[in-house]
Each structure stands twice: as structure tokens, then as C-alpha cells.
Short mmCIF file of C-alpha atoms (C1' of nucleotides) in Angstrom, two decimals:
data_model
loop_
_atom_site.label_atom_id
_atom_site.label_comp_id
_atom_site.label_asym_id
_atom_site.label_seq_id
_atom_site.Cartn_x
_atom_site.Cartn_y
_atom_site.Cartn_z
CA MET G 1 153.41 -139.40 -47.95
CA GLU G 2 156.41 -141.36 -46.34
CA LEU G 3 156.68 -144.77 -46.75
CA ALA G 4 157.48 -145.61 -43.33
CA GLU G 5 154.96 -143.20 -41.74
CA ALA G 6 152.27 -144.89 -44.27
CA LYS G 7 153.62 -148.52 -42.76
CA GLN G 8 152.66 -147.40 -39.26
CA VAL G 9 148.90 -146.36 -40.14
CA ILE G 10 148.08 -149.48 -42.32
CA GLU G 11 149.59 -151.89 -39.82
CA ARG G 12 147.37 -150.45 -37.14
CA ALA G 13 144.46 -150.55 -39.12
CA LEU G 14 144.73 -154.11 -40.47
CA HIS G 15 145.23 -155.11 -36.82
CA GLU G 16 142.35 -153.23 -36.08
CA LYS G 17 140.16 -154.42 -38.73
CA LYS G 18 139.19 -150.99 -40.09
CA MET G 19 138.08 -150.31 -43.42
CA LEU G 20 141.49 -149.16 -45.12
CA LEU G 21 142.12 -147.25 -48.25
CA ILE G 22 145.49 -146.50 -49.78
CA VAL G 23 145.98 -144.71 -53.09
CA GLY G 24 149.69 -144.95 -54.38
CA ALA G 25 151.48 -145.94 -57.37
CA CYS G 26 152.20 -149.68 -57.24
CA LYS G 27 152.89 -152.75 -59.07
CA ALA G 28 151.14 -156.26 -58.45
CA GLU G 29 151.87 -159.96 -58.58
CA TYR G 30 149.24 -162.72 -58.15
CA TRP G 31 149.81 -166.28 -57.87
CA GLY G 32 146.92 -168.89 -57.11
CA ARG G 33 144.03 -169.97 -59.00
CA ALA G 34 145.67 -168.44 -61.81
CA ALA G 35 148.40 -165.88 -62.10
CA SER G 36 148.85 -162.29 -63.29
CA LYS G 37 150.90 -159.43 -63.53
CA LEU G 38 150.18 -155.63 -63.13
CA PRO G 39 152.52 -153.21 -64.24
CA GLN G 40 153.33 -149.64 -62.28
CA GLY G 41 150.52 -147.26 -62.14
CA LYS G 42 148.40 -145.29 -59.53
CA ARG G 43 145.82 -147.55 -57.69
CA LEU G 44 143.23 -147.76 -54.84
CA LEU G 45 143.53 -150.88 -52.14
CA VAL G 46 140.80 -151.34 -50.21
CA CYS G 47 141.20 -153.58 -47.53
CA LYS G 48 138.22 -154.75 -45.42
CA GLY G 49 137.75 -155.94 -41.94
CA ASP G 50 136.78 -159.28 -42.77
CA GLY G 51 140.22 -159.88 -44.95
CA SER G 52 138.87 -158.86 -48.05
CA PHE G 53 141.53 -157.44 -50.17
CA ALA G 54 140.77 -155.47 -53.60
CA LEU G 55 143.31 -153.73 -55.97
CA HIS G 56 141.39 -151.03 -58.04
CA GLN G 57 141.94 -149.15 -61.37
CA ASN G 58 140.06 -146.22 -62.31
CA LYS G 59 137.60 -148.08 -64.18
CA LEU G 60 135.23 -150.91 -64.13
CA LEU G 61 133.42 -152.34 -61.35
CA ARG G 62 135.74 -155.48 -60.39
CA PRO G 63 139.12 -155.07 -58.93
CA THR G 64 142.11 -155.89 -61.20
CA ASN G 65 143.38 -158.41 -58.25
CA TYR G 66 141.42 -159.46 -55.13
CA MET G 67 141.66 -161.88 -52.37
CA MET G 68 139.14 -163.21 -49.67
CA ASN G 69 140.00 -163.83 -46.11
CA ALA G 70 143.51 -162.67 -46.65
CA THR G 71 146.38 -161.97 -43.57
CA TYR G 72 148.94 -159.78 -44.48
CA SER G 73 152.49 -159.11 -43.72
CA LEU G 74 153.62 -155.69 -44.75
CA ASN G 75 157.40 -154.94 -45.53
CA HIS G 76 159.18 -151.59 -45.72
CA ASP G 77 162.64 -151.84 -47.70
CA PRO G 78 164.00 -148.31 -47.36
CA SER G 79 167.20 -149.15 -49.84
CA LYS G 80 164.43 -149.93 -52.50
CA SER G 81 162.36 -147.38 -51.62
CA GLU G 82 159.75 -149.63 -51.70
CA LEU G 83 156.73 -150.88 -49.14
CA VAL G 84 155.28 -154.17 -50.11
CA LEU G 85 152.05 -155.44 -48.84
CA GLU G 86 151.50 -159.02 -49.16
CA ALA G 87 148.14 -160.89 -48.82
CA ARG G 88 147.98 -164.80 -48.41
CA LYS G 89 145.27 -167.20 -47.90
CA THR G 90 145.17 -171.04 -48.18
CA ASN G 91 142.53 -173.27 -49.57
CA PRO G 92 143.04 -172.68 -52.50
CA LYS G 93 146.67 -171.14 -51.58
CA GLU G 94 146.89 -167.89 -53.13
CA THR G 95 149.44 -164.89 -52.82
CA ILE G 96 149.11 -161.19 -53.98
CA LYS G 97 151.94 -159.01 -53.65
CA VAL G 98 151.61 -155.16 -54.06
CA TYR G 99 154.51 -153.34 -54.37
CA PHE G 100 154.46 -149.70 -53.39
CA GLU G 101 156.75 -147.17 -54.57
CA SER G 102 155.01 -144.17 -53.47
CA ILE G 103 151.86 -143.51 -51.58
CA GLU G 104 149.66 -140.43 -52.01
CA HIS G 105 147.04 -141.33 -49.36
CA VAL G 106 145.96 -143.59 -46.63
CA TYR G 107 142.94 -143.45 -44.65
CA ALA G 108 141.51 -146.08 -42.07
CA SER G 109 137.96 -145.70 -40.82
CA ASP G 110 136.60 -147.73 -37.91
CA MET G 111 133.35 -149.47 -39.71
CA ASP G 112 131.38 -151.85 -38.70
CA LEU G 113 131.65 -155.17 -39.69
CA GLY G 114 127.86 -155.65 -39.01
CA LYS G 115 125.89 -158.39 -40.90
CA SER G 116 124.44 -157.94 -44.00
CA ASP G 117 121.77 -155.49 -44.00
CA LEU G 118 120.68 -155.10 -47.22
CA ARG G 119 117.26 -156.41 -48.23
CA LEU G 120 116.86 -157.28 -51.81
CA PHE G 121 113.68 -157.56 -53.71
CA GLY G 122 112.71 -159.04 -57.19
CA THR G 123 114.83 -162.63 -56.79
CA GLU G 124 113.83 -165.53 -58.37
CA LYS G 125 113.02 -167.43 -54.95
CA GLU G 126 110.63 -164.67 -54.50
CA LEU G 127 108.92 -164.93 -57.83
CA SER G 128 108.36 -168.70 -57.34
CA ASP G 129 106.90 -168.28 -53.86
CA GLN G 130 104.21 -165.88 -55.70
CA LEU G 131 103.70 -168.48 -58.10
CA MET G 132 103.33 -170.75 -55.63
CA GLN G 133 100.36 -168.97 -54.27
CA GLY G 134 98.22 -169.94 -57.16
CA LEU G 135 98.72 -170.70 -60.91
CA ASP G 136 94.97 -170.15 -61.96
CA PHE G 137 95.92 -166.90 -63.82
CA ILE G 138 98.19 -169.20 -66.21
CA GLU G 139 95.59 -171.81 -66.94
CA PRO G 140 92.21 -172.54 -64.72
CA GLY G 141 92.73 -175.80 -63.14
CA LEU G 142 96.46 -175.65 -62.91
CA ARG G 143 97.88 -175.89 -59.14
CA PRO G 144 101.16 -175.75 -57.51
CA VAL G 145 102.12 -179.09 -55.79
CA LYS G 146 105.89 -178.69 -54.61
CA GLN G 147 108.14 -176.00 -54.65
CA GLU G 148 112.24 -176.97 -55.12
CA ASN G 149 111.58 -180.40 -55.85
CA PRO G 150 115.00 -182.15 -56.07
CA LEU G 151 116.09 -184.42 -58.59
CA ARG G 152 119.68 -186.03 -59.05
CA THR G 153 120.84 -183.80 -61.31
CA GLY G 154 119.01 -180.17 -60.24
CA MET G 155 115.96 -178.89 -58.62
CA ILE G 156 112.68 -178.56 -60.20
CA ASP G 157 111.44 -175.02 -59.42
CA ILE G 158 107.64 -175.88 -59.31
CA LEU G 159 106.07 -179.12 -59.68
CA ALA G 160 102.05 -178.75 -60.70
CA GLU G 161 99.17 -180.60 -61.98
CA ASP G 162 96.82 -179.39 -64.75
CA ALA G 163 93.33 -179.87 -64.85
CA GLN G 164 93.42 -182.64 -66.57
CA GLY G 165 95.54 -184.45 -63.89
CA ARG G 166 98.91 -183.86 -66.18
CA LEU G 167 102.20 -183.10 -63.92
CA VAL G 168 103.49 -180.26 -64.83
CA VAL G 169 107.08 -179.09 -64.43
CA ILE G 170 107.85 -175.33 -64.38
CA GLU G 171 111.06 -173.56 -64.63
CA VAL G 172 111.28 -170.10 -63.43
CA LYS G 173 113.69 -167.64 -64.33
CA ARG G 174 113.81 -163.88 -63.18
CA ARG G 175 115.38 -162.93 -66.30
CA LEU G 176 116.06 -163.33 -69.83
CA ALA G 177 115.74 -167.35 -70.36
CA ASP G 178 118.70 -168.62 -72.41
CA TYR G 179 119.31 -172.20 -73.83
CA ASP G 180 120.21 -173.58 -70.54
CA ALA G 181 117.04 -172.76 -69.20
CA VAL G 182 115.22 -174.58 -71.75
CA THR G 183 117.76 -177.31 -71.37
CA GLN G 184 116.95 -177.94 -67.78
CA LEU G 185 113.39 -177.74 -67.99
CA ARG G 186 113.48 -180.71 -70.98
CA ARG G 187 115.92 -182.70 -68.56
CA TYR G 188 113.59 -182.42 -65.41
CA MET G 189 110.51 -183.03 -67.72
CA GLU G 190 111.93 -186.18 -69.05
CA VAL G 191 113.00 -187.32 -65.54
CA VAL G 192 109.65 -186.81 -64.31
CA LYS G 193 107.52 -188.56 -67.42
CA LYS G 194 110.06 -191.43 -67.02
CA LEU G 195 109.53 -191.65 -63.28
CA LYS G 196 106.00 -191.22 -62.93
CA GLY G 197 105.03 -193.10 -66.32
CA LYS G 198 102.48 -190.59 -67.48
CA GLU G 199 101.95 -187.43 -69.75
CA THR G 200 104.05 -184.69 -68.44
CA ARG G 201 104.27 -180.74 -69.65
CA GLY G 202 107.20 -178.17 -69.11
CA ILE G 203 106.52 -174.73 -68.69
CA LEU G 204 108.94 -172.27 -68.71
CA ILE G 205 108.12 -169.01 -67.06
CA ALA G 206 110.29 -166.17 -67.55
CA PRO G 207 110.06 -162.06 -68.71
CA GLU G 208 111.82 -163.05 -72.00
CA ILE G 209 113.41 -165.92 -73.94
CA ARG G 210 116.39 -165.84 -76.18
CA SER G 211 115.60 -166.32 -79.71
CA THR G 212 117.75 -170.01 -80.20
CA ALA G 213 116.20 -170.80 -76.70
CA LYS G 214 112.80 -170.37 -78.48
CA ASP G 215 113.44 -172.70 -81.21
CA LEU G 216 114.61 -175.38 -78.82
CA LEU G 217 111.58 -174.89 -76.82
CA GLU G 218 109.12 -175.10 -79.43
CA ARG G 219 110.99 -178.19 -81.17
CA GLU G 220 110.57 -179.90 -77.94
CA GLY G 221 106.74 -179.22 -77.22
CA LEU G 222 107.57 -177.14 -74.20
CA GLU G 223 105.62 -174.03 -73.40
CA PHE G 224 106.52 -170.45 -72.67
CA TYR G 225 104.91 -168.10 -70.58
CA LYS G 226 106.06 -164.38 -70.65
CA ILE G 227 105.56 -163.07 -67.31
CA ASP G 228 105.20 -159.74 -66.64
CA PHE G 229 106.15 -158.90 -63.07
CA GLU G 230 106.62 -155.70 -60.82
CA ILE G 231 109.50 -155.62 -58.49
CA GLY G 232 107.69 -154.67 -55.63
CA ASN G 233 108.22 -154.29 -52.02
CA PRO G 234 108.30 -156.81 -50.09
CA ARG G 235 107.06 -158.84 -52.76
CA ALA G 236 107.44 -159.38 -56.57
CA LYS G 237 103.84 -158.56 -57.91
CA ILE G 238 102.72 -160.46 -61.23
CA LYS G 239 101.27 -158.09 -63.46
CA GLY G 240 100.70 -159.69 -66.43
CA LEU G 241 101.27 -162.64 -68.28
CA GLU G 242 101.36 -164.06 -72.28
CA LYS G 243 100.98 -167.16 -73.71
CA LYS G 244 103.46 -167.67 -76.06
CA GLN G 245 102.69 -170.73 -78.12
CA LYS G 246 100.03 -173.58 -77.97
CA THR G 247 100.17 -176.35 -75.49
CA LEU G 248 101.51 -179.65 -77.20
CA PHE G 249 97.67 -181.07 -75.68
CA GLU G 250 95.65 -178.25 -77.35
CA SER G 251 94.12 -178.92 -80.56
CA MET K 1 132.86 -132.58 -42.69
CA GLU K 2 130.17 -129.92 -43.69
CA LEU K 3 128.02 -131.99 -46.16
CA ALA K 4 127.97 -128.44 -48.30
CA GLU K 5 131.86 -128.42 -48.36
CA ALA K 6 131.41 -132.43 -49.34
CA LYS K 7 129.25 -131.52 -52.32
CA GLN K 8 131.89 -128.85 -53.76
CA VAL K 9 134.56 -131.76 -53.66
CA ILE K 10 132.32 -134.64 -54.77
CA GLU K 11 130.86 -132.05 -57.74
CA ARG K 12 134.47 -131.18 -58.77
CA ALA K 13 135.60 -135.04 -58.70
CA LEU K 14 132.93 -136.45 -60.94
CA HIS K 15 133.19 -133.95 -63.37
CA GLU K 16 136.88 -134.21 -63.87
CA LYS K 17 136.46 -138.24 -63.56
CA LYS K 18 138.93 -138.67 -60.77
CA MET K 19 138.54 -141.70 -58.47
CA LEU K 20 136.39 -140.60 -55.96
CA LEU K 21 136.36 -141.73 -52.17
CA ILE K 22 133.53 -140.84 -50.06
CA VAL K 23 133.39 -142.68 -46.01
CA GLY K 24 130.26 -141.28 -44.76
CA ALA K 25 126.63 -142.48 -42.88
CA CYS K 26 124.29 -143.08 -45.35
CA LYS K 27 121.15 -145.13 -46.55
CA ALA K 28 120.75 -146.74 -50.01
CA GLU K 29 117.87 -147.47 -52.19
CA TYR K 30 118.07 -149.00 -55.54
CA TRP K 31 115.55 -149.77 -58.26
CA GLY K 32 116.18 -151.30 -61.58
CA ARG K 33 116.59 -155.27 -62.49
CA ALA K 34 115.86 -155.83 -58.58
CA ALA K 35 115.25 -153.42 -55.87
CA SER K 36 116.91 -152.94 -52.56
CA LYS K 37 116.92 -151.00 -49.81
CA LEU K 38 120.00 -150.65 -47.52
CA PRO K 39 119.44 -149.00 -44.01
CA GLN K 40 121.71 -146.18 -42.44
CA GLY K 41 125.40 -147.25 -41.67
CA LYS K 42 128.56 -145.77 -42.31
CA ARG K 43 129.91 -147.07 -45.88
CA LEU K 44 132.55 -146.79 -48.26
CA LEU K 45 131.34 -144.96 -51.92
CA VAL K 46 133.59 -145.50 -55.00
CA CYS K 47 132.93 -143.65 -57.79
CA LYS K 48 135.38 -144.24 -60.53
CA GLY K 49 135.96 -141.95 -64.09
CA ASP K 50 134.33 -144.24 -66.20
CA GLY K 51 131.05 -144.00 -64.20
CA SER K 52 131.64 -147.20 -62.10
CA PHE K 53 129.80 -146.75 -58.95
CA ALA K 54 130.19 -148.93 -55.67
CA LEU K 55 128.88 -148.80 -52.46
CA HIS K 56 131.08 -150.93 -50.22
CA GLN K 57 130.33 -152.09 -46.32
CA ASN K 58 133.27 -153.75 -44.48
CA LYS K 59 132.91 -157.11 -45.30
CA LEU K 60 132.81 -158.94 -48.58
CA LEU K 61 134.50 -158.32 -52.00
CA ARG K 62 131.37 -157.17 -53.72
CA PRO K 63 129.67 -154.07 -53.39
CA THR K 64 126.18 -153.94 -51.70
CA ASN K 65 125.16 -151.49 -54.37
CA TYR K 66 126.66 -150.92 -57.44
CA MET K 67 126.08 -149.43 -61.04
CA MET K 68 128.20 -148.91 -64.62
CA ASN K 69 128.01 -146.27 -66.77
CA ALA K 70 126.40 -143.82 -64.39
CA THR K 71 125.47 -140.37 -64.41
CA TYR K 72 125.35 -138.51 -61.52
CA SER K 73 123.11 -135.78 -59.91
CA LEU K 74 123.63 -134.43 -56.27
CA ASN K 75 121.74 -132.48 -54.07
CA HIS K 76 122.27 -131.19 -50.70
CA ASP K 77 119.06 -130.69 -48.83
CA PRO K 78 120.06 -128.28 -45.79
CA SER K 79 116.83 -128.40 -44.06
CA LYS K 80 117.25 -131.95 -43.72
CA SER K 81 120.79 -132.08 -43.21
CA GLU K 82 121.22 -134.61 -46.02
CA LEU K 83 123.47 -135.06 -48.91
CA VAL K 84 121.92 -137.00 -51.72
CA LEU K 85 123.65 -138.59 -54.46
CA GLU K 86 121.88 -140.27 -57.27
CA ALA K 87 123.21 -142.57 -59.78
CA ARG K 88 121.41 -143.29 -62.79
CA LYS K 89 121.86 -145.31 -66.11
CA THR K 90 119.49 -146.21 -68.99
CA ASN K 91 119.28 -149.94 -70.53
CA PRO K 92 118.61 -151.17 -68.58
CA LYS K 93 116.90 -148.35 -66.57
CA GLU K 94 118.38 -148.20 -63.02
CA THR K 95 118.60 -145.75 -60.33
CA ILE K 96 120.66 -145.81 -57.00
CA LYS K 97 119.76 -143.03 -54.32
CA VAL K 98 122.40 -142.33 -51.52
CA TYR K 99 121.38 -140.48 -48.30
CA PHE K 100 124.33 -138.97 -46.86
CA GLU K 101 123.32 -138.24 -43.20
CA SER K 102 126.82 -137.25 -42.56
CA ILE K 103 130.58 -137.64 -44.13
CA GLU K 104 133.43 -138.37 -42.38
CA HIS K 105 136.11 -138.42 -45.30
CA VAL K 106 136.21 -137.45 -48.89
CA TYR K 107 139.32 -138.07 -51.26
CA ALA K 108 139.65 -137.30 -55.04
CA SER K 109 142.39 -138.69 -57.06
CA ASP K 110 143.70 -137.88 -60.57
CA MET K 111 144.11 -141.65 -61.58
CA ASP K 112 144.51 -142.64 -65.02
CA LEU K 113 141.81 -144.21 -66.70
CA GLY K 114 144.37 -146.08 -68.70
CA LYS K 115 143.52 -149.39 -70.56
CA SER K 116 143.41 -152.53 -68.84
CA ASP K 117 147.05 -153.46 -68.15
CA LEU K 118 146.80 -156.20 -66.17
CA ARG K 119 148.30 -159.59 -67.59
CA LEU K 120 146.41 -162.75 -66.70
CA PHE K 121 147.64 -166.04 -67.18
CA GLY K 122 146.41 -169.47 -66.63
CA THR K 123 143.36 -169.00 -68.72
CA GLU K 124 141.28 -171.22 -70.74
CA LYS K 125 141.93 -169.49 -73.52
CA GLU K 126 145.81 -170.23 -72.79
CA LEU K 127 145.33 -173.68 -72.25
CA SER K 128 143.56 -174.24 -75.62
CA ASP K 129 146.47 -172.26 -77.41
CA GLN K 130 148.45 -174.95 -75.89
CA LEU K 131 146.29 -177.67 -76.87
CA MET K 132 146.36 -176.25 -80.31
CA GLN K 133 150.39 -177.16 -80.35
CA GLY K 134 149.53 -180.57 -80.59
CA LEU K 135 147.12 -183.46 -79.18
CA ASP K 136 149.23 -186.76 -80.03
CA PHE K 137 149.86 -186.62 -76.27
CA ILE K 138 146.17 -187.27 -75.79
CA GLU K 139 146.33 -190.22 -78.46
CA PRO K 140 148.88 -191.04 -81.32
CA GLY K 141 147.34 -189.44 -84.62
CA LEU K 142 145.09 -186.88 -83.12
CA ARG K 143 145.63 -183.52 -84.27
CA PRO K 144 144.01 -180.18 -83.88
CA VAL K 145 141.79 -178.92 -87.00
CA LYS K 146 140.21 -175.47 -85.80
CA GLN K 147 140.37 -173.25 -82.76
CA GLU K 148 137.16 -171.32 -81.85
CA ASN K 149 134.93 -172.86 -84.44
CA PRO K 150 131.56 -170.99 -84.22
CA LEU K 151 128.55 -172.77 -84.28
CA ARG K 152 125.00 -170.92 -84.24
CA THR K 153 124.58 -171.76 -80.83
CA GLY K 154 128.10 -171.57 -79.50
CA MET K 155 131.61 -172.01 -80.15
CA ILE K 156 133.69 -175.34 -80.33
CA ASP K 157 136.84 -174.87 -78.57
CA ILE K 158 138.85 -177.36 -80.46
CA LEU K 159 137.84 -179.38 -83.74
CA ALA K 160 140.11 -182.17 -84.44
CA GLU K 161 140.43 -184.90 -86.60
CA ASP K 162 141.70 -188.66 -85.26
CA ALA K 163 143.93 -191.29 -86.82
CA GLN K 164 140.60 -192.98 -88.20
CA GLY K 165 139.75 -189.36 -89.95
CA ARG K 166 136.75 -189.07 -87.40
CA LEU K 167 136.03 -185.24 -86.53
CA VAL K 168 136.70 -184.69 -82.79
CA VAL K 169 134.79 -182.25 -80.88
CA ILE K 170 136.72 -181.10 -77.97
CA GLU K 171 135.53 -179.10 -75.11
CA VAL K 172 138.15 -177.43 -72.53
CA LYS K 173 137.98 -176.48 -68.82
CA ARG K 174 140.37 -174.87 -66.84
CA ARG K 175 138.49 -175.78 -63.72
CA LEU K 176 135.99 -178.39 -62.42
CA ALA K 177 133.91 -179.10 -65.16
CA ASP K 178 130.24 -179.37 -64.48
CA TYR K 179 127.05 -180.28 -65.82
CA ASP K 180 126.61 -177.89 -68.32
CA ALA K 181 130.06 -178.04 -69.83
CA VAL K 182 129.09 -181.61 -71.08
CA THR K 183 125.56 -180.33 -72.17
CA GLN K 184 127.69 -177.83 -74.11
CA LEU K 185 130.14 -180.82 -75.44
CA ARG K 186 126.93 -182.85 -76.52
CA ARG K 187 125.05 -179.76 -78.48
CA TYR K 188 128.34 -179.33 -80.36
CA MET K 189 128.74 -182.60 -81.16
CA GLU K 190 125.45 -183.09 -82.44
CA VAL K 191 125.78 -180.43 -84.52
CA VAL K 192 129.09 -181.62 -85.83
CA LYS K 193 127.72 -184.85 -86.74
CA LYS K 194 124.93 -183.90 -88.53
CA LEU K 195 126.44 -181.39 -90.23
CA LYS K 196 129.36 -183.54 -91.34
CA GLY K 197 127.29 -186.92 -91.60
CA LYS K 198 129.93 -189.06 -90.26
CA GLU K 199 131.08 -190.79 -86.82
CA THR K 200 132.01 -187.87 -84.42
CA ARG K 201 133.81 -188.11 -80.98
CA GLY K 202 133.25 -185.60 -78.25
CA ILE K 203 136.06 -185.08 -75.74
CA LEU K 204 135.90 -183.19 -72.57
CA ILE K 205 139.37 -181.93 -70.99
CA ALA K 206 139.35 -180.20 -67.39
CA PRO K 207 141.52 -180.87 -63.99
CA GLU K 208 138.13 -182.57 -62.68
CA ILE K 209 134.75 -183.43 -63.55
CA ARG K 210 131.71 -183.18 -61.09
CA SER K 211 130.27 -186.48 -60.50
CA THR K 212 126.83 -186.07 -62.07
CA ALA K 213 128.30 -184.43 -65.10
CA LYS K 214 130.74 -187.69 -65.37
CA ASP K 215 127.39 -189.60 -65.35
CA LEU K 216 125.82 -188.14 -68.34
CA LEU K 217 129.12 -187.86 -70.38
CA GLU K 218 129.16 -191.35 -70.11
CA ARG K 219 125.73 -192.16 -71.06
CA GLU K 220 126.49 -190.05 -73.91
CA GLY K 221 129.28 -192.05 -74.74
CA LEU K 222 131.62 -188.91 -74.68
CA GLU K 223 135.16 -189.03 -73.40
CA PHE K 224 136.77 -187.31 -70.51
CA TYR K 225 140.51 -186.20 -70.19
CA LYS K 226 141.73 -185.36 -66.57
CA ILE K 227 144.27 -182.66 -67.30
CA ASP K 228 147.22 -181.56 -64.86
CA PHE K 229 148.38 -178.28 -65.94
CA GLU K 230 150.74 -175.74 -64.34
CA ILE K 231 149.87 -172.14 -64.45
CA GLY K 232 152.92 -170.46 -65.83
CA ASN K 233 154.39 -167.57 -67.25
CA PRO K 234 153.54 -166.63 -69.85
CA ARG K 235 151.85 -169.99 -70.70
CA ALA K 236 149.91 -173.01 -68.72
CA LYS K 237 152.01 -175.91 -69.31
CA ILE K 238 150.59 -179.33 -69.14
CA LYS K 239 151.93 -181.67 -66.82
CA GLY K 240 150.03 -184.62 -67.07
CA LEU K 241 146.94 -186.07 -68.80
CA GLU K 242 144.74 -189.23 -67.55
CA LYS K 243 141.91 -190.88 -69.64
CA LYS K 244 139.04 -191.69 -67.44
CA GLN K 245 137.12 -194.02 -69.43
CA LYS K 246 137.29 -196.04 -72.86
CA THR K 247 136.33 -194.53 -76.27
CA LEU K 248 133.27 -195.54 -77.73
CA PHE K 249 135.04 -197.06 -80.40
CA GLU K 250 137.62 -199.01 -78.42
CA SER K 251 136.98 -202.75 -78.10
"C1'" DG C 1 134.31 -178.57 -44.58
"C1'" DC C 2 132.45 -179.43 -49.73
"C1'" DT C 3 128.59 -178.71 -53.59
"C1'" DG C 4 125.65 -177.04 -56.08
"C1'" DG C 5 123.44 -173.27 -58.09
"C1'" DG C 6 121.51 -168.29 -58.54
"C1'" DA C 7 123.40 -163.29 -59.25
"C1'" DG C 8 120.62 -156.51 -60.11
"C1'" DA C 9 126.27 -161.74 -61.98
"C1'" DG C 10 130.40 -158.77 -64.83
"C1'" DG C 11 133.17 -158.39 -68.76
"C1'" DC C 12 134.82 -159.89 -73.24
"C1'" DT C 13 134.27 -161.06 -78.05
"C1'" DT C 14 131.85 -161.95 -82.35
"C1'" DA C 15 128.30 -162.03 -85.49
"C1'" DT Y 1 122.84 -154.76 -80.19
"C1'" DA Y 2 122.52 -159.67 -79.32
"C1'" DA Y 3 124.14 -163.90 -78.34
"C1'" DG Y 4 127.17 -166.95 -76.09
"C1'" DC Y 5 130.49 -167.96 -72.41
"C1'" DC Y 6 134.38 -167.44 -69.38
"C1'" DT Y 7 135.46 -165.70 -64.66
"C1'" DT Y 8 141.49 -165.75 -59.72
"C1'" DT Y 9 133.75 -165.57 -60.99
"C1'" DC Y 10 131.37 -164.09 -55.74
"C1'" DC Y 11 127.99 -165.68 -52.58
"C1'" DC Y 12 124.86 -168.15 -49.78
"C1'" DA Y 13 122.12 -172.33 -48.55
"C1'" DG Y 14 122.16 -176.86 -47.94
"C1'" DC Y 15 124.22 -181.33 -46.62
#
DNA sequence: GCTGGGAGAGGCTTA
DNA sequence: TAAGCCTTTCCCAGC
């Protein structure tokens, strides 16, 4: 395809905020939060109606170069037989230059910008909501008190109270809990204990826990419950639960 | 475009590991680590040669649905006038089904899978390499001992020794350091202190630090140096440095 | 607009 | 494979 011809199509597509696809041989340079150089090669460039810019190779999910809220300038230098697309943005200031040596394919589609209409199920918030409905299945008399309790240094997922009137800090993870999850829980537990000046427990609820994280958790006298939840529609359904070690306060 | 015709092109492209682009009206369902439903709408589907699958709307950088290492099955039900592309993978087990009602455009390009040929500058590793060249500009007599020192629970970016022979654990961040960066540093510092049984310092080097993180850092007696570096080619250049509070061991 | 934190994070490296 | 961690993380919700 002639570069001059491609330029026409591209300019029009960008102006009309269409979904623009370009397949061609190019090199690219990026300067902004970091910097990068991409040598010559055949690539796919996708420019979306909202100013999203993504240059893809034929592997991996993520683009090699990308930009949000880009504004474009397009320049064709016939003497160098090169079509240069420059994407810019401010805050932070970034630039990507794509130098097309040849263009194999251009396609522009009038696609609705629409709102994000994806409905996602099985998020951490959903799981937390479900737990707020009741915690008796974990332990009789354990009842949720407050969800998303803000502390200076983070947010307690669920604050609860057990049958003995002790405060229970609950940290929820929708997937493999790691070292950070446990240090988070410990931190919140310590804050609450200091704040309220009474015995406080810390419970981590997750489908799984990393071994090193489990070690720390046990050393700190925190509790872990393995939760088995079904990703459902419209909400996560808790299928099972398994206690992984004794409570500090159990004999 | 006829669905039956599209099916031929798509099947061939997938088999030949070409970069495949499909623009069409579809709905989609995902089931795996979470679950999602995407109602009818015009979208772009990109299937790459390495099995990367991404369904894009005309906004945002990230796809609404995606999968790595997908294997495909394609089915055309003429009675329902529907072309169904199913992407599957195991570990974890995931499925995406895309139901095409109509297809506006299909394009397949024989694009090299190649190796990742992007050269990126201004990474943390680069910054760390630069610091390994010498730390005298931070403090006279401070010298790097080891880079990327592995611990059971993580990696020390730089282990150094100061003029007094004390071990210094250095954590480097290329951008705003957060609470986690400080807990990381504290963890490594504690491990080293216990291991070596002698006075140990912990230094965080970053262009900026979050206020809550700074609080923790100061409470823990750790040190923060604000680094000002220029993203260069081929390496980050350290332009300036500012000490943000006194060392524990200073009067 | 900036800030904080989750994500179906992705992707890389090493044990 | 699991663990740990960096990323031009992206993205959203809250302030």
C-alpha cells in the first residue's frame, strides 16, 4: 500500500475517532516515564477512539509500546519513503514515534466508544460483601461489624466481633495470599489492638496461602481460613471452608 | 462478510500462527479465575501467534477479555447464524467464548514471532547497576558489596558497607516508593541484622516517597535518599541526591 | 486533579 | 513449578 494513500486513511480515522488498525514494517522510539527503542520489524498498531495507542508484536498480551490519551501528528516524508506517526501526551510528558517503512494493511472501523459494559464476577469486593452477610459458618457467634474500615495506613476489609466480645480483624484475598497480605493483616490487627486496648484477633481468608506467608502468620498467632468459593452469577458463593490452625485463644 | 468464509480464513490463520485480526459484532463469556459476561457489541479480536488472545472495545489500553497460551476451537452454526470461537487453557483452567453474530473484517498477517527486541531504558535494574559503580556520592566511605542478594523471602537490591564497617541494606525504586517498599526494606534489614549479628542500616533510594511510607520509615530508623535521575541512553544518569533525614547513628 | 489499592494483573528471573 | 518482584504496570473509586 502506498504510504501517501495510507496517510489519508489514517488521518481521517484518527479524526473520526474510529478504531484504527495498521499492519506494517516500522521502528519505534519512546520517551517518557522510561525510554525505549524498538528496531525495524513488522508490527500491529491499534489506535482507539479514546486516544489509546498500542504497538503490538506477534506475541504476548501487552504491547511493546503504548500510550493513553494520545494526540497524534502524522508526517510523510516522500524523500525518505517514511510515514511517521507521533503520539504525544502531557502529565506525564511522553512521546512515541513510529517510523513506518512500509504499510501492508490499514483498516478503520466506526466502533462505538460506549461505556464499559463488561460485567465481572468473583471480585474481592463481591467476596467481602458475601462475608458481610454472616460469618457464623466460620465460627459460631462471629459477626461482621464493619466493612472497609479506613485506617491511616490502609483499609480493614472486615471488622468483626467474636462470641467472647473480642474484636476480629479480617483480611480477604480472592486469590493466593502472599507475604504482604499477612503483614497487612498484622499491621491492622496491631492498630486495632492498640486503639481499642483489648484482645484482638486477626483472620486471613483466602483460597490459598503461600508457604512463607503461612510461616509468618503462624509465628504471629494469626489465623488462616481456606475459603472455597464458587465464581457465580451474580455473586460469589462460598462453598466450603477449612480452618488451617488453632486460634490463639483455643486450648 | 459471510461467516462461513470468515471461518476458513480464521482457521487457517490460527493454524499458521499468524497475527489474526477480526472486527465484528459479538458477545462474550469468560470463566476461569473470575467470570464475566460481555453483551453484544462491535469489537476487535486479536489472536497472536503465541496463543495470546485479546478482545478489545474501542477504548482503554487493556482488553475486556484476554488469555495467554490459548488453544482454539471454532464452530459455525448456520442455523443460528453464529460463529463461535472458543479459547481454552489449563493451569489455571479458563475458557472464553466469543459469539460472532456478524463479521465485518478479517485480516491475517504472517508476522515474525521473533524474540522481544524492545530495548528499554530507565529501569530499576539500570539504576541499581549505576549505584553499584559507587556510593561515595551518598556518603563518603559507603561502598557496594553485592547486588541482588537473595534471601529466603526476597532479594536485597544492594548490600553495602559504610565507613564504620556496618552493613547497609539498600532498596532502590525507580518511582514513588510506597508502604510496601519500606516494609520490604525493613524485612531485609532485620534478616541481615539477625544473620550477621551486627549493627545494620537500611537505606531507601527513590525519586519520591509516599507520606505514610515515610512515617513508617522514620519510626523504624531507616533512611531515605531522594534520587534525581535522568533517563538516558544507554543508562540512567544520576543527577542529584538529597538526604531526607538523619541517620540513626548520627548525633 | 491527585492518591491509594486491586487486578482474571502480566511478565521475568531464580531456586 | 513456585516464589518473589518490577512494571512506561493499568484502572477505578474516593477525596
